């Protein structure tokens, strides 16, 4: 690490050059609020120029100004103030907290706008909300920050980014991810490759008025990322270092221990022979049989008593039994996890002269996750430069590079039950199986390898006179995780360049070009000793190149005529991406330690693909305002995409919007408690062609790039003759999904802006939804892609900011947001009006995440059998209760019904921020109220059978004898199909509270910092995911939007200590 720091320091020195300030008077001073507190970050600009600076953490500033100039001081939430410099060299300024949040600048489509004149809907996140948090990517910082935005918890794998949805779910079969735009150009690389410390702001565009100019790609919202730039006439060096630690953020489910496990397995077998329908044993005979057969069923006896005395005929563990091993020997999670370590170094140099500004940054991140063989190493560099070459010509470039190396444990993104998945294995294996092989000749001792290490117990070592496991035999999560490899290297190069020409006073022409090039090399290796790669070893290598470029030309006309302001935009955009990938797999490893494909002899797979996506667009926008009081905006865009046939590939998208600043009306100007009041509304249409070639789309559900034409699978043969096989039917009528959005909102600021907020209603109608419509078997093709279906997302968003305390030394601010969302399908394909997908059924009148499950009706108190509401009366398995309910014990006769939805009633975030002199404490809580989650991971731990599988502690509440009242059926290995079936028994309240982040920071007083020859010194500690509360311990409510749980990579909790030095 020290070597890395030295390299970063030397690189900075190479780039640092001192610039001369413009000639004129040097003015310095301090800016304070009306309560006397220091105001950091205040903009100080020479009026009529672009020369400016900002105040430091103590409110101090220094600027060179021309003679006879005026300085303009402005800050969000405060009234701007102009001061004539004259002969003054020291100017102290006090700003009054009477301005509104309507002065905030929002980065929009192809430009920026003050919130006061902005007619669309957008949420904003500033660099201050990101820079101190231990997040590896910007998506992790979005959770809870803005209303209408939902994110999943994300994976604990370092470098992984969570999913995001804006105002519900825009599609069923095609992509639902938002469009990411970085410095004005759509971003085709993985958003996780951006360095969060390079980010100046994030704008989340939510309605048609703010997204329609992106047309074909904006149906699911737009996330606009703006990177930092330098400040003119002020140079600054910032060095930031953090040291962090990570561990598992979500505790494991509560499971029974070894002393409870053996009696449960005894009972599982006893009931299977005592309650079977054919030749059942008496309870006495079944008890004896279970006692004698128990160890042969589970394979292992880890106590110091004989096998047939481990559990008595009364079903209780022998009171004389003592464990031969320590609990740690039976703990599979311990050798799979570790204390994660995180080191991050960021260094930046920024500044500028009258005509040029620049920002240079370098960073290094090394994040070793809490799971063994999970790490993430990232190097980034960025150079942003802008220069006014001529009074009429401005140009600039944003250049970036990212280099990533990462090892990943073999945990599928969706979880699953593969034995190599360490979370599935360690969660599901019974508590009686040791990680290491014990010595059968020396009870309590373990076998060792020649190098002295303990030998792993693979569960099938009968040759060593060891028992076999009934579950997970021949597999070992710890050994496979250590011996296998799954790593990737990724290089990302990005560039944004522009040229801007001003002419004829009111006209401006801008040409922008952007490109992102991603090269990824992935190697997945299976060892030859144990697991899927045994006995010869195997490897798969994937090489992928994704290149996207975007070229747009913008012509702006801006004219002020009295109280009328006109802003007209005409533009053209061309978007082109290519995806070239090659995958090869080989087996039969030759030499140990070499995982390159050349070290394997047999080729098992070799394939390649080259995909292209193109989008061409023409667009226009007109903004008008009268007297900064009434605002109107209209836009239109015509897009063509390569994903549809030539007769269907063009679509037209539009928006109209308006706003009225009531606070500027005479009848409100004299009401001191009303500082800001704006009413706005919008309506428009955006499109969705099913996603495309970006790293974000790779994890999303997208339609084929060539769905309009028939596709064929190659590499088939008939004996010695090569051949092809038709894979899909084309549909030349396939066209855009469209999203029609209506939005109305009231924005306000009250009591000197101590209370600010927005109340907003939105209605998003998605039409022409793309479905894979099933075809009859005689067609030879399973389905065809068609535009059939409509759906809406409606809701209310509330955003509120309150300052209960605002004094000279102490402030307390509360920011909260809440979203209520309702989703409903209004049209389905006539050929298939109902589509069952796992725990859901899509149908008209339901949401896309309504649960369709068997109707669980508890447990029969006389027999201990699971009861479901019956679909029909069948004498063999059905009974009618005293209340008239028809119940069945057969899963095949159970009636399905809708029962709740995964969509919560309310979701949002709450942030409390306290500031006292140089101290700052902020806490962000993300919450969800209502909705349901199908806890499949819990269901697997509650199985009525499964010798060798772990059990949840709730299994202790099972039915044991006639008359027991419980919702947990009897244990019975012969009835798992009926007792364990998917039903609403496994639905749980999805409400949760997550303390997503807590940050405590301290900034040295400006005078003290200057004594250290520094402008600012800040130290801080920040914690992420340190509290997650939900209905059940271990349940990952935030895993998916669909409300299901699985054996995924558990979310991580992180704590970092950091220091930031500014010179």
Short mmCIF file of N, CA and C in Angstrom, two decimals, residues 24 394 445 593 661 680 948 1041:
data_model
loop_
_atom_site.label_atom_id
_atom_site.label_comp_id
_atom_site.label_asym_id
_atom_site.label_seq_id
_atom_site.Cartn_x
_atom_site.Cartn_y
_atom_site.Cartn_z
N UNK A 24 -5.35 42.08 -10.90
CA UNK A 24 -6.43 42.78 -10.24
C UNK A 24 -6.23 42.72 -8.75
N UNK A 394 -15.75 27.45 -27.48
CA UNK A 394 -15.37 26.74 -26.26
C UNK A 394 -15.26 25.25 -26.56
N UNK A 445 -10.15 -36.70 17.05
CA UNK A 445 -8.98 -36.23 16.33
C UNK A 445 -9.28 -36.18 14.83
N UNK A 593 -1.73 -25.54 -11.41
CA UNK A 593 -1.43 -24.13 -11.24
C UNK A 593 -1.57 -23.29 -12.48
N UNK A 661 -45.07 29.60 -10.74
CA UNK A 661 -44.48 29.99 -9.46
C UNK A 661 -45.44 30.91 -8.73
N UNK A 680 -46.51 22.44 -10.83
CA UNK A 680 -46.07 22.00 -12.15
C UNK A 680 -46.78 20.73 -12.58
N UNK A 948 -30.01 -35.15 6.71
CA UNK A 948 -28.73 -34.50 6.46
C UNK A 948 -28.82 -33.02 6.19
N UNK A 1041 -36.92 -7.27 -6.42
CA UNK A 1041 -38.19 -6.54 -6.49
C UNK A 1041 -39.37 -7.51 -6.49
#
